[in-house]
PDB file of C-alpha atoms in Angstrom:
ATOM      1  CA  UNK A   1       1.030  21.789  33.897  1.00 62.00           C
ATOM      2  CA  UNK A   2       3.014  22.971  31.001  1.00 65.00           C
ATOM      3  CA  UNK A   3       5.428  24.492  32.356  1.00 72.00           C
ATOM      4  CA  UNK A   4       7.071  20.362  33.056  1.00 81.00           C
ATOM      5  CA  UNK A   5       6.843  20.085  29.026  1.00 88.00           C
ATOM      6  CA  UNK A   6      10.628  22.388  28.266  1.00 88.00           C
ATOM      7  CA  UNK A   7      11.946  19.297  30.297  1.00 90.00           C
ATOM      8  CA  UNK A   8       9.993  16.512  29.357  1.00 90.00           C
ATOM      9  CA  UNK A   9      11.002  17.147  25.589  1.00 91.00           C
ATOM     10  CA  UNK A  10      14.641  17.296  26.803  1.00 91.00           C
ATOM     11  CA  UNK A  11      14.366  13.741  28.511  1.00 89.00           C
ATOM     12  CA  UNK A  12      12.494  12.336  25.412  1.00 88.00           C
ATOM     13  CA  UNK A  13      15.375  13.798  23.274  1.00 86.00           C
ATOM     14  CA  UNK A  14      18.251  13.220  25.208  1.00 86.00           C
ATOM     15  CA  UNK A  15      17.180  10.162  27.555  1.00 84.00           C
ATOM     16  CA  UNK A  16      14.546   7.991  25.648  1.00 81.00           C
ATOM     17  CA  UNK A  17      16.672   9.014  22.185  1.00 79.00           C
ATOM     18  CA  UNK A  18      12.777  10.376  20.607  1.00 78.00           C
ATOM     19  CA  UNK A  19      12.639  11.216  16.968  1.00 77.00           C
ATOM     20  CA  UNK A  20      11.700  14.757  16.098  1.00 80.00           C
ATOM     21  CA  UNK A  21       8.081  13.225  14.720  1.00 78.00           C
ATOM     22  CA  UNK A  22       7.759  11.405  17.935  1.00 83.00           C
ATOM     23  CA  UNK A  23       8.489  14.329  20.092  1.00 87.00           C
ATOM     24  CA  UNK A  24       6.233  16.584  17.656  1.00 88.00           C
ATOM     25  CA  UNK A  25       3.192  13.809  18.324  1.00 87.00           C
ATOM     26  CA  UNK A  26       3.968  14.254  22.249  1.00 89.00           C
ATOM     27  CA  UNK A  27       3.698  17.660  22.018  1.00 92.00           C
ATOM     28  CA  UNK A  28       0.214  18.067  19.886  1.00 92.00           C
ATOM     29  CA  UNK A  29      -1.339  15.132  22.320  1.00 93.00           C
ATOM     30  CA  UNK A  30      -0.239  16.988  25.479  1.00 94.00           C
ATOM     31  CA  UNK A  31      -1.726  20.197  23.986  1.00 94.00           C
ATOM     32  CA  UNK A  32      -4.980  19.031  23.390  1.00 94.00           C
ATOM     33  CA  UNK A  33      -4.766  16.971  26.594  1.00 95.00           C
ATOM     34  CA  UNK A  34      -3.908  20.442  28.731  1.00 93.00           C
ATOM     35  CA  UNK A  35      -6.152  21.958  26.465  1.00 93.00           C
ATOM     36  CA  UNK A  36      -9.532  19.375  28.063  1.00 94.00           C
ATOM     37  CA  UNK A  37      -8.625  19.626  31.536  1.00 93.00           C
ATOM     38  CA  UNK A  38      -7.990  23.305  31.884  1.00 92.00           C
ATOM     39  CA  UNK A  39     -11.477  23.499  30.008  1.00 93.00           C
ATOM     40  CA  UNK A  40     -12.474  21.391  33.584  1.00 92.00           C
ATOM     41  CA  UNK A  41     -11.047  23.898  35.416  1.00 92.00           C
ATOM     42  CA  UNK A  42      -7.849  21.517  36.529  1.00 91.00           C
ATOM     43  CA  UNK A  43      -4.659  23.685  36.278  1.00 86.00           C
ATOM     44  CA  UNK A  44      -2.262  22.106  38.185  1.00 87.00           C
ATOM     45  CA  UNK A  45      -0.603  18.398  37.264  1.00 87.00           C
ATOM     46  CA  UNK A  46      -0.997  17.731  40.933  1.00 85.00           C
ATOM     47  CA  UNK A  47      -4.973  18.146  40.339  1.00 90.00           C
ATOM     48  CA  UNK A  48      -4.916  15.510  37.911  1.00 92.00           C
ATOM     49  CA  UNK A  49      -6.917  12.106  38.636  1.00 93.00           C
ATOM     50  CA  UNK A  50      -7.213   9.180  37.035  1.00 93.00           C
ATOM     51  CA  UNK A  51     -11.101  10.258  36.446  1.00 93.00           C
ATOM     52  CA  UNK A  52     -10.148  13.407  34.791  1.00 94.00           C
ATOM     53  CA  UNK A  53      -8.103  11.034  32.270  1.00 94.00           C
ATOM     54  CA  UNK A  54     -10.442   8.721  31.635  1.00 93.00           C
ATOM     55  CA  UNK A  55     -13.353  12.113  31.006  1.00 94.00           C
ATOM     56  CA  UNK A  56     -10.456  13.249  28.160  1.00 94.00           C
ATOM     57  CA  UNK A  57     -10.320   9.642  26.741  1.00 93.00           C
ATOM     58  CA  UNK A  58     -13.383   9.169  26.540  1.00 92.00           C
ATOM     59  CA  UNK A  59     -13.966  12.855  25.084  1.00 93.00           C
ATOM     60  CA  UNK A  60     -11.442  11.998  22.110  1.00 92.00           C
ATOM     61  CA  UNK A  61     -13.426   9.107  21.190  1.00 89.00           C
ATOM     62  CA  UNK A  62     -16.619  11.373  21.274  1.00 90.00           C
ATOM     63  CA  UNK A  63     -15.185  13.592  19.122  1.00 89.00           C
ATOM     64  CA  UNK A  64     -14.657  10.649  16.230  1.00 87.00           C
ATOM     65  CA  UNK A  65     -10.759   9.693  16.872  1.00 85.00           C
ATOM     66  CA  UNK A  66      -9.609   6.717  15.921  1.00 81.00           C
ATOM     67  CA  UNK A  67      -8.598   3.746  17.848  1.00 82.00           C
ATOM     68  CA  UNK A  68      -5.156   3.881  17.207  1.00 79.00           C
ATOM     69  CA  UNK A  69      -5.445   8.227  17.716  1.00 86.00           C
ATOM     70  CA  UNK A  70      -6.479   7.502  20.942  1.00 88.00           C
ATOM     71  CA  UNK A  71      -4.286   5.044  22.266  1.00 87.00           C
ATOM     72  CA  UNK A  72      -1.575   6.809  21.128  1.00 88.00           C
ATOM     73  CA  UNK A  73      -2.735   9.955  22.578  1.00 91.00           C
ATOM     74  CA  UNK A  74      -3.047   7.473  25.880  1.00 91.00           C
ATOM     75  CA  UNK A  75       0.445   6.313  25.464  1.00 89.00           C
ATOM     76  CA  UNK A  76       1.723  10.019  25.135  1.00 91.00           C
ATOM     77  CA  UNK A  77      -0.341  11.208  28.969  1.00 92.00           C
ATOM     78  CA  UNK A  78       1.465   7.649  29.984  1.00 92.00           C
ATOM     79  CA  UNK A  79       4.832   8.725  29.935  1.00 91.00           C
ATOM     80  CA  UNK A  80       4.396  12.622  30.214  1.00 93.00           C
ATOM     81  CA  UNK A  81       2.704  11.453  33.854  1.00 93.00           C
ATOM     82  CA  UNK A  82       5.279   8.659  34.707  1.00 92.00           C
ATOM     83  CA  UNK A  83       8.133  11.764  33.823  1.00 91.00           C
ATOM     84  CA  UNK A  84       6.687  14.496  36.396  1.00 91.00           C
ATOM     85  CA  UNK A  85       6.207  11.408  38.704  1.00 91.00           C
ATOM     86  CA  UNK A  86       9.455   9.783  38.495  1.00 90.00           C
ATOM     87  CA  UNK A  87      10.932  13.496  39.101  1.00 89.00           C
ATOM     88  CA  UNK A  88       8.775  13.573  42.047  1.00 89.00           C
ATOM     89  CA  UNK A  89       7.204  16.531  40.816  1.00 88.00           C
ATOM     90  CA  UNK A  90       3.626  14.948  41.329  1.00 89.00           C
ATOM     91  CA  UNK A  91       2.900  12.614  44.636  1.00 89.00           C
ATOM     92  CA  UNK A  92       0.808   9.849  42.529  1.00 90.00           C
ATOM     93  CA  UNK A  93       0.837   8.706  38.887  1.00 92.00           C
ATOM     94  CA  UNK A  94      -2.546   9.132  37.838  1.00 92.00           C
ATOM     95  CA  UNK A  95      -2.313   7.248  34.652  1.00 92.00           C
ATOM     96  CA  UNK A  96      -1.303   3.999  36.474  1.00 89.00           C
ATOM     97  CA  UNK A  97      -4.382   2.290  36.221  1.00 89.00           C
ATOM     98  CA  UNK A  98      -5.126   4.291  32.886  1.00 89.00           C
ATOM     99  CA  UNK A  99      -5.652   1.610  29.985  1.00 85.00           C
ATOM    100  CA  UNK A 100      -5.528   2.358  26.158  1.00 78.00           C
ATOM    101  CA  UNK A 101      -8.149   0.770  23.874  1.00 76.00           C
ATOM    102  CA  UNK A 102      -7.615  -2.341  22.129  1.00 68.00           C
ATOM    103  CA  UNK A 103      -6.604  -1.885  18.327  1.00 60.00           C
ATOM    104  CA  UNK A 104      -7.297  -4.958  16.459  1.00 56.00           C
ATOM    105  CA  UNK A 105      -4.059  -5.570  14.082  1.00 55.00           C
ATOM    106  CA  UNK A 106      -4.893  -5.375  10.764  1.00 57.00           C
ATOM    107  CA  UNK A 107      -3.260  -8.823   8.565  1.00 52.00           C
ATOM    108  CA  UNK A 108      -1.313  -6.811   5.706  1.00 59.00           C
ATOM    109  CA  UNK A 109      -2.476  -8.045   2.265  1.00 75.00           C
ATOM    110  CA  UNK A 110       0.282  -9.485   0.765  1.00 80.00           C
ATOM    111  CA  UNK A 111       0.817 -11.261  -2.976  1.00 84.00           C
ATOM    112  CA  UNK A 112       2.321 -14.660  -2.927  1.00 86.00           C
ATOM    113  CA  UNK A 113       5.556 -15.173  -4.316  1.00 88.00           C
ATOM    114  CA  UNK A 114       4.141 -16.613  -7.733  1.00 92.00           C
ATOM    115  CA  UNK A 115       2.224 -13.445  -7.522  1.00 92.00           C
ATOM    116  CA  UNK A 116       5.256 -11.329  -7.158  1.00 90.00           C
ATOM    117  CA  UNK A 117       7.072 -13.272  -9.752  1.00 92.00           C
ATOM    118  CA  UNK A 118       4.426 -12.597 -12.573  1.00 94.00           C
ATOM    119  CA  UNK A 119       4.040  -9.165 -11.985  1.00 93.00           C
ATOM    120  CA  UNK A 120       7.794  -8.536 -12.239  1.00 94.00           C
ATOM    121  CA  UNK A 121       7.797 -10.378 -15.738  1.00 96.00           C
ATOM    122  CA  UNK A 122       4.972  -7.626 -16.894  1.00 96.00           C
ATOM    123  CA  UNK A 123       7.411  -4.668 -17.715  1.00 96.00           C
ATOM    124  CA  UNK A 124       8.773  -4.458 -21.409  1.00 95.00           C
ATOM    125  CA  UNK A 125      12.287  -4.777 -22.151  1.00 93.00           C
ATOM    126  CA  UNK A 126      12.120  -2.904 -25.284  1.00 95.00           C
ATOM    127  CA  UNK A 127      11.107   0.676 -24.155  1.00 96.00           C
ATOM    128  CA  UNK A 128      13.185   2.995 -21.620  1.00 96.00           C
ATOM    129  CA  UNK A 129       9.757   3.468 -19.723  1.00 96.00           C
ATOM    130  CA  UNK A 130       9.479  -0.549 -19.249  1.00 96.00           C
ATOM    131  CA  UNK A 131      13.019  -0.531 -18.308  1.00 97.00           C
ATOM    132  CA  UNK A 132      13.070   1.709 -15.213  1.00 97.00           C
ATOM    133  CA  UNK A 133       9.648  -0.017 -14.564  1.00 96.00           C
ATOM    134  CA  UNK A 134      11.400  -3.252 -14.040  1.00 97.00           C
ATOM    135  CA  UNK A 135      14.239  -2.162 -11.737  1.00 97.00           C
ATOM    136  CA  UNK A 136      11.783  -0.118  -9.614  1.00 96.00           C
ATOM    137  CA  UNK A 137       9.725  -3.197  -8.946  1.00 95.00           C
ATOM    138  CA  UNK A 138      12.704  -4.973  -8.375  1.00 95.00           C
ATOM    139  CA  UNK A 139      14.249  -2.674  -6.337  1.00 94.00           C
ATOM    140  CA  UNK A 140      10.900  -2.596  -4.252  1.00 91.00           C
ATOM    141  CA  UNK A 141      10.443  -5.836  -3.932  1.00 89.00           C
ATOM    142  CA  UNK A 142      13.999  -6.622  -3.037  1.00 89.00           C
ATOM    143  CA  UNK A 143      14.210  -4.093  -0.254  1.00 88.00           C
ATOM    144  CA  UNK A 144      10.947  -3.471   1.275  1.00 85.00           C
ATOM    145  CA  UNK A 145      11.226   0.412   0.811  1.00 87.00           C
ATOM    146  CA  UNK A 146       8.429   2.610   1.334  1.00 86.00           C
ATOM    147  CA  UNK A 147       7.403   4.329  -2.569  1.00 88.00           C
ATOM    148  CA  UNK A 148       8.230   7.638  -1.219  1.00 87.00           C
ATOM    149  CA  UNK A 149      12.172   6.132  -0.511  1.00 89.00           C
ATOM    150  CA  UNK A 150      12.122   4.177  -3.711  1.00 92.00           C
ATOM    151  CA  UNK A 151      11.544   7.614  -5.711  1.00 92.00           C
ATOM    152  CA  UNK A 152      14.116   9.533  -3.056  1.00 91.00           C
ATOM    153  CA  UNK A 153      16.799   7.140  -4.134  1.00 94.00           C
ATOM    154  CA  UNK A 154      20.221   9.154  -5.349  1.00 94.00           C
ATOM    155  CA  UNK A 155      22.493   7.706  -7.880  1.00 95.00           C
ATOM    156  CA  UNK A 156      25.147   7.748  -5.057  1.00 95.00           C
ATOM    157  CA  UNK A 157      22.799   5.504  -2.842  1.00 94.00           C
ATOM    158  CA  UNK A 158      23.433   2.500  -4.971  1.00 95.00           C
ATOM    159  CA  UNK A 159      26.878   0.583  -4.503  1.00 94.00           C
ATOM    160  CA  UNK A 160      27.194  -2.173  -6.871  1.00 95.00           C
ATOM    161  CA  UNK A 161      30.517  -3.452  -5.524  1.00 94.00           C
ATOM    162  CA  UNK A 162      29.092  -4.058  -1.898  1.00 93.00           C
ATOM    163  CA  UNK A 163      25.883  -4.564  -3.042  1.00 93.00           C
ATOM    164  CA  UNK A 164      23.746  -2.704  -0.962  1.00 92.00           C
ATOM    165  CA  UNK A 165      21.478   0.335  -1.168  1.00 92.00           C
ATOM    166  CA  UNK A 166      21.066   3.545   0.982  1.00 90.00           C
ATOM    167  CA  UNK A 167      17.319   4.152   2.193  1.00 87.00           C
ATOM    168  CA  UNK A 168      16.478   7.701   3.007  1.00 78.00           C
ATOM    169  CA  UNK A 169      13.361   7.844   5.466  1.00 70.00           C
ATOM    170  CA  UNK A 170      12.445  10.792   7.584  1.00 61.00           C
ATOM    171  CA  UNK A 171      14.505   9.951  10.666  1.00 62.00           C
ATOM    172  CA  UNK A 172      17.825   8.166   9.566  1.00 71.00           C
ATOM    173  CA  UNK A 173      19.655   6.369   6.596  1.00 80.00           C
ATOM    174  CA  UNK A 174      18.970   2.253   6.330  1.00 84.00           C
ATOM    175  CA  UNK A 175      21.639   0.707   4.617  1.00 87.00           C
ATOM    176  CA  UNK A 176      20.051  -2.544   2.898  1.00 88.00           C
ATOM    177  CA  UNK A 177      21.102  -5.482   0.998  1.00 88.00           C
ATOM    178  CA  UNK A 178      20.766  -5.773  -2.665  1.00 90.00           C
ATOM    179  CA  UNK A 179      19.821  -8.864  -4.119  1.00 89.00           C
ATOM    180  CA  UNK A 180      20.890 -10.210  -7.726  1.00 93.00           C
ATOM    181  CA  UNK A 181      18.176  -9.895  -9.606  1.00 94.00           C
ATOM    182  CA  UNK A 182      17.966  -5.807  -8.660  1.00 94.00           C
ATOM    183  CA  UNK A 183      21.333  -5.370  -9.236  1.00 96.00           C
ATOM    184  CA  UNK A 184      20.924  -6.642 -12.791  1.00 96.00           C
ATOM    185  CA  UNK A 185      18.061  -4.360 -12.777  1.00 96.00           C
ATOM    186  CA  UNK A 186      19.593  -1.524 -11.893  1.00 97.00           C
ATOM    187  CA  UNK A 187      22.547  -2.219 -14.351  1.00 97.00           C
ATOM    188  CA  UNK A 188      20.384  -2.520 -17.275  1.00 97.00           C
ATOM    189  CA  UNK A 189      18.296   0.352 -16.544  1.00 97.00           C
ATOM    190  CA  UNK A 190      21.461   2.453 -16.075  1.00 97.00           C
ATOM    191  CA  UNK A 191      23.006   1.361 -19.330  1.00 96.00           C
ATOM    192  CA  UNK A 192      19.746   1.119 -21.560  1.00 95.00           C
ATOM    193  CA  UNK A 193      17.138   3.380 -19.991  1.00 96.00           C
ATOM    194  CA  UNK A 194      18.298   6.811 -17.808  1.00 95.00           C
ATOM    195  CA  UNK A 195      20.258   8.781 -20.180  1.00 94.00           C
ATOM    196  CA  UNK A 196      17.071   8.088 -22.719  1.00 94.00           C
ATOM    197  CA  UNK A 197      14.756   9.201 -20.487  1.00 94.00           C
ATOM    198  CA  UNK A 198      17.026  12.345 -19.153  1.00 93.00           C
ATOM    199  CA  UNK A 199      16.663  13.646 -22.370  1.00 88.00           C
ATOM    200  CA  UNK A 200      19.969  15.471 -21.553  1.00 88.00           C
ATOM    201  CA  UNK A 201      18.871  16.789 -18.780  1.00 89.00           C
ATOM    202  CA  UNK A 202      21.390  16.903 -15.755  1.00 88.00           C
ATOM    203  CA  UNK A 203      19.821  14.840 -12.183  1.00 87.00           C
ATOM    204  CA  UNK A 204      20.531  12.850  -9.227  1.00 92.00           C
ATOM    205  CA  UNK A 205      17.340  11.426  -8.745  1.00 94.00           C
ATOM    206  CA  UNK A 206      17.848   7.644  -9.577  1.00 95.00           C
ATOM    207  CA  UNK A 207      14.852   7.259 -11.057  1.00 96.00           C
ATOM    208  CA  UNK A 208      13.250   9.964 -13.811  1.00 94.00           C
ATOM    209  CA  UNK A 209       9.820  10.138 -15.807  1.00 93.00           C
ATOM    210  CA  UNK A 210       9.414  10.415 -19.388  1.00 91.00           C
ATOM    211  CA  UNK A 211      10.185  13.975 -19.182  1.00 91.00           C
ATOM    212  CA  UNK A 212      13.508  13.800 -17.423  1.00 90.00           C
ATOM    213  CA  UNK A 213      12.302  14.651 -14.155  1.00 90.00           C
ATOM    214  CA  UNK A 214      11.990  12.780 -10.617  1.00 89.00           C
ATOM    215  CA  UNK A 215       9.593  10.423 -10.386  1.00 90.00           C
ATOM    216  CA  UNK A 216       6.167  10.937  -8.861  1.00 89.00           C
ATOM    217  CA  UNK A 217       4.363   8.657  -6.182  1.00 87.00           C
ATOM    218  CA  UNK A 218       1.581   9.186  -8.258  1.00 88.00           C
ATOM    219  CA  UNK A 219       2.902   8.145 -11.590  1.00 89.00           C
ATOM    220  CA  UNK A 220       4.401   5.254 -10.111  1.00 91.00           C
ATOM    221  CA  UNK A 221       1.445   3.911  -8.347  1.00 89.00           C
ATOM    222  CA  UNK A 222      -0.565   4.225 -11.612  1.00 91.00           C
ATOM    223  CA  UNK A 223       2.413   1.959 -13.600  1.00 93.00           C
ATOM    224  CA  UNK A 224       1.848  -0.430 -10.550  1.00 91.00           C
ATOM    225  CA  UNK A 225      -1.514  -0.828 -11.010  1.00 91.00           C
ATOM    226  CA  UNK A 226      -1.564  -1.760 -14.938  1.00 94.00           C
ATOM    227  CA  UNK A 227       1.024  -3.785 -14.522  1.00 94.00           C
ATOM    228  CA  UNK A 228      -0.976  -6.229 -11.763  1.00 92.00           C
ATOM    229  CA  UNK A 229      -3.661  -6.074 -13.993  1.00 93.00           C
ATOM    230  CA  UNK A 230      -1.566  -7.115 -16.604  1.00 94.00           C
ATOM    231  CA  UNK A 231      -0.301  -9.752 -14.431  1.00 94.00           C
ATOM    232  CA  UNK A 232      -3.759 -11.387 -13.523  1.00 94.00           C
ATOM    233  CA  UNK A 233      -4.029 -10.060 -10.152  1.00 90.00           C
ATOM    234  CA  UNK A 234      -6.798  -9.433  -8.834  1.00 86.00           C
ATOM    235  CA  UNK A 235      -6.234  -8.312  -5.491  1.00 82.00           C
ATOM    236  CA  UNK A 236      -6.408  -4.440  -4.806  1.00 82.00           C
ATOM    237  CA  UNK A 237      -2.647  -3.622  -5.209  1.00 84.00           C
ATOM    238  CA  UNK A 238      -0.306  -0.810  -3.531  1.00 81.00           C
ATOM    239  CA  UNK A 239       3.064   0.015  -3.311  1.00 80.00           C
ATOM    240  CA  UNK A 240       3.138  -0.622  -0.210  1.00 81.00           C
ATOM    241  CA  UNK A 241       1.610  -4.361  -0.895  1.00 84.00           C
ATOM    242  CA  UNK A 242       5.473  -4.626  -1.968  1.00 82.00           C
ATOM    243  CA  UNK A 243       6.543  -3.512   1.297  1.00 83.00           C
ATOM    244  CA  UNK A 244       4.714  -6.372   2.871  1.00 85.00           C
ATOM    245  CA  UNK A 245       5.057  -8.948   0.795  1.00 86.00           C
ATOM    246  CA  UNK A 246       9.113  -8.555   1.027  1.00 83.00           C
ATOM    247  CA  UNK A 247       8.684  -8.692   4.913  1.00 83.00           C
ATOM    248  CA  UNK A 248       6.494 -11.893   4.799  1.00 84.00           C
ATOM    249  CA  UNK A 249       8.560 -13.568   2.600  1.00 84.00           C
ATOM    250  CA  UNK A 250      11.694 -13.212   3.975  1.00 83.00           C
ATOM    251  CA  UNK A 251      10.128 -14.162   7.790  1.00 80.00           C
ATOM    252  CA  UNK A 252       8.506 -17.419   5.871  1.00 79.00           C
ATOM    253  CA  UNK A 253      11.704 -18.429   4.463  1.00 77.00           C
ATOM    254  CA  UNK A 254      13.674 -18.226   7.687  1.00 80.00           C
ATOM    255  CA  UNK A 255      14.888 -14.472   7.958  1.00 78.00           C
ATOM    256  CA  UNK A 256      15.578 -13.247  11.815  1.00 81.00           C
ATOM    257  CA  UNK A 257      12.869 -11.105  12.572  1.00 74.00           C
ATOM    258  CA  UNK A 258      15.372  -8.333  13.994  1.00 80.00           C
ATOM    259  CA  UNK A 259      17.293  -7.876  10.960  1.00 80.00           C
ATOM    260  CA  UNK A 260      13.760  -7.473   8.913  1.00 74.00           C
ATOM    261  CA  UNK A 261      12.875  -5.241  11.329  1.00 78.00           C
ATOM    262  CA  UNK A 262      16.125  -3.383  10.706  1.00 78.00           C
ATOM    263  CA  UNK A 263      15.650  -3.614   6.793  1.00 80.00           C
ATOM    264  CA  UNK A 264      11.891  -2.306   7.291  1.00 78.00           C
ATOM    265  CA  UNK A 265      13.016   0.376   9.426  1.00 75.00           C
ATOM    266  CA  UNK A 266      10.497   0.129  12.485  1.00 71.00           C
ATOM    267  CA  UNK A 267      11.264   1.596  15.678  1.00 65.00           C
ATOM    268  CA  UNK A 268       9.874  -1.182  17.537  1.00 63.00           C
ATOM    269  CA  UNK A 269       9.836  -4.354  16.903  1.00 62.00           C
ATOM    270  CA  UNK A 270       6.325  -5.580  17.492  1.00 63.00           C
ATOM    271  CA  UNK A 271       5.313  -3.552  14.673  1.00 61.00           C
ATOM    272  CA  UNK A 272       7.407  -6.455  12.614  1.00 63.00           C
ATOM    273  CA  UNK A 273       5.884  -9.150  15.046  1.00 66.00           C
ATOM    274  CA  UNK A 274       2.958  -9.506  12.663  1.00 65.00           C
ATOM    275  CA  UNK A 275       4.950 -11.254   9.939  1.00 62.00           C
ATOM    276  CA  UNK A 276       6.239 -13.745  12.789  1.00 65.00           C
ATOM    277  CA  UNK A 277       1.744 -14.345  13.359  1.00 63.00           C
ATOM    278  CA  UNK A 278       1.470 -14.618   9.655  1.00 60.00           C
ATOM    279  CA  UNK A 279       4.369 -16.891   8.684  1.00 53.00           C
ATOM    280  CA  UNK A 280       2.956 -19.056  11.847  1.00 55.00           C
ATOM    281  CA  UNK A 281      -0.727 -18.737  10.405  1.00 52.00           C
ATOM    282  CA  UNK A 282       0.408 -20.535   7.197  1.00 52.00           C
ATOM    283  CA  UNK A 283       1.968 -23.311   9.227  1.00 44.00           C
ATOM    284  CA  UNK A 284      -0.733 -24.295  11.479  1.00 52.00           C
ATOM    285  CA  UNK A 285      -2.922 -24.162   7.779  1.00 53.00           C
ATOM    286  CA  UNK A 286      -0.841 -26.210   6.080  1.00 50.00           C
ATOM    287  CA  UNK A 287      -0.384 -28.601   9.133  1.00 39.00           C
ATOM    288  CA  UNK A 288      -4.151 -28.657   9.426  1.00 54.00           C
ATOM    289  CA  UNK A 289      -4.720 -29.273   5.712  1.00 56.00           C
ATOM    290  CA  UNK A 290      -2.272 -32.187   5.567  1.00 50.00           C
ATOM    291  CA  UNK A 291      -1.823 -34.144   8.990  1.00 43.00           C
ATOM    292  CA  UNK A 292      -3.758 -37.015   9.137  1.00 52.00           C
ATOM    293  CA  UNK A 293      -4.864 -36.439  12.786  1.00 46.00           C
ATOM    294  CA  UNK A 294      -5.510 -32.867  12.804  1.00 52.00           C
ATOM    295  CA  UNK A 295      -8.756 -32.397  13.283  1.00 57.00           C
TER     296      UNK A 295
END
């Protein structure tokens, strides 16, 4: 059967336009996969049966994976069988009547935008540490960026005359718009705060610790969290709490759910979908709550 893969990874490059991390999940499913049904003394992807696939699925789920492990791992036998078959290299695709488990989608937390508002005001003015705190968050909050981009950021990334920023994530560059009260942000913290906390040391990170160096996702979760506290929040908090409470907002105030989806950076866009059901949730609430005749 593997002998198919050298030319399955070229279509999934060259054809369906895969990301290396895709094509690298592919390849570890399909191992594992091969792996189970040589084990059952099937060699050949002819040999293959739609019972053989449904002994390995249920085997991963046996064996503790998760939901969305194994329905990915489903998704990846999917198109490695509809490949050999669509070459005619197999007579039958025995993952046609194959079916991946349900995942349940998880509702993000997000804060409201009162919330967001008052933990933005928590960072002090007066220190070079509450400084870069306060154009972080802003930043954050004003692009959606993962942590791990926010602290990636170069000083080259940020172009105040266009007003946009360049996002770094492990596939391509985002280019994404940059909002007034982050540029001012920025500004300040570039004039008041990074040479301070340099300590003339020499960088391109945008963003530096107290000791000059890049910024850690550690030490930047930890700010995070005193500063919600701070703030009166009570609600378990995460960077990425940021991430969805930019998306949410912007769907609930009218935003086209492709260009989030372009400022988010997901591949596909029913993984944005969910701030669509949750902007839609609200409505039928508040419609609920105050119409007359609604219940």
């Amino acid at each position: 059967m593997e002998q198919v893969m050298p030319d399955f990874i070229t279509y999934l490059t060259n054809e369906r336009n895969a990301s290396k991390s895709t094509v690298s999940s592919y390849c570890r499913d399909l191992e594992r996969m091969f792996q189970f049904l040589d084990g059952k003394g099937i060699k050949k992807t002819d040999d293959v049966t739609p019972i053989s696939l449904n002994s390995y699925i249920l085997y991963l789920e046996k064996e503790g994976f998760s939901i969305s492990t194994v329905s990915r791992n489903v998704a990846s036998m999917k198109a490695y069988f509809h490949y050999a078959f669509g070459r005619r290299l197999i007579e039958k695709d025995p993952t046609r009547t194959i079916k991946a488990p349900h995942i349940e989608k998880r509702v993000p937390g997000v804060l409201t935008q009162e919330q967001v508002t008052r933990l933005l005001e928590q960072p002090s003015r007066n220190t070079a540490k509450g400084i870069r705190d306060k154009a972080m968050l802003e930043l954050l909050y004003a692009t959606g960026m993962r942590v791990s981009e926010l602290i990636a950021v170069q000083m080259e990334d940020v172009n105040f005359s266009l007003e946009y920023v360049v996002c770094r994530d492990a596939e391509r560059l985002r280019v994404i718009p940059l909002g007034r009260k982050a540029k001012e942000a920025l500004k300040f913290y570039l004039k008041e705060a990074r040479d301070r906390l340099l300590c003339g040391k020499k960088g391109n990170y945008l963003f530096v610790n107290c000791q000059g160096n890049s910024m850690s996702r550690q030490g930047f979760w930890k700010n995070l969290k005193e500063y919600a506290r701070k703030a009166g929040i009570e609600e378990d908090i995460t960077p990425h709490t940021f991430r969805h409470s930019f998306a949410a907002h912007l769907v609930e105030n009218g935003a086209d759910l492709r260009d989030v989806q372009e400022m988010l950076g997901h591949s596909d866009i029913s993984t944005t979908q969910i701030y669509m059901e949750m902007a839609a949730g609200k409505v039928r609430a508040s419609y609920k709550k105050a119409h007359p005749r609604a219940d």
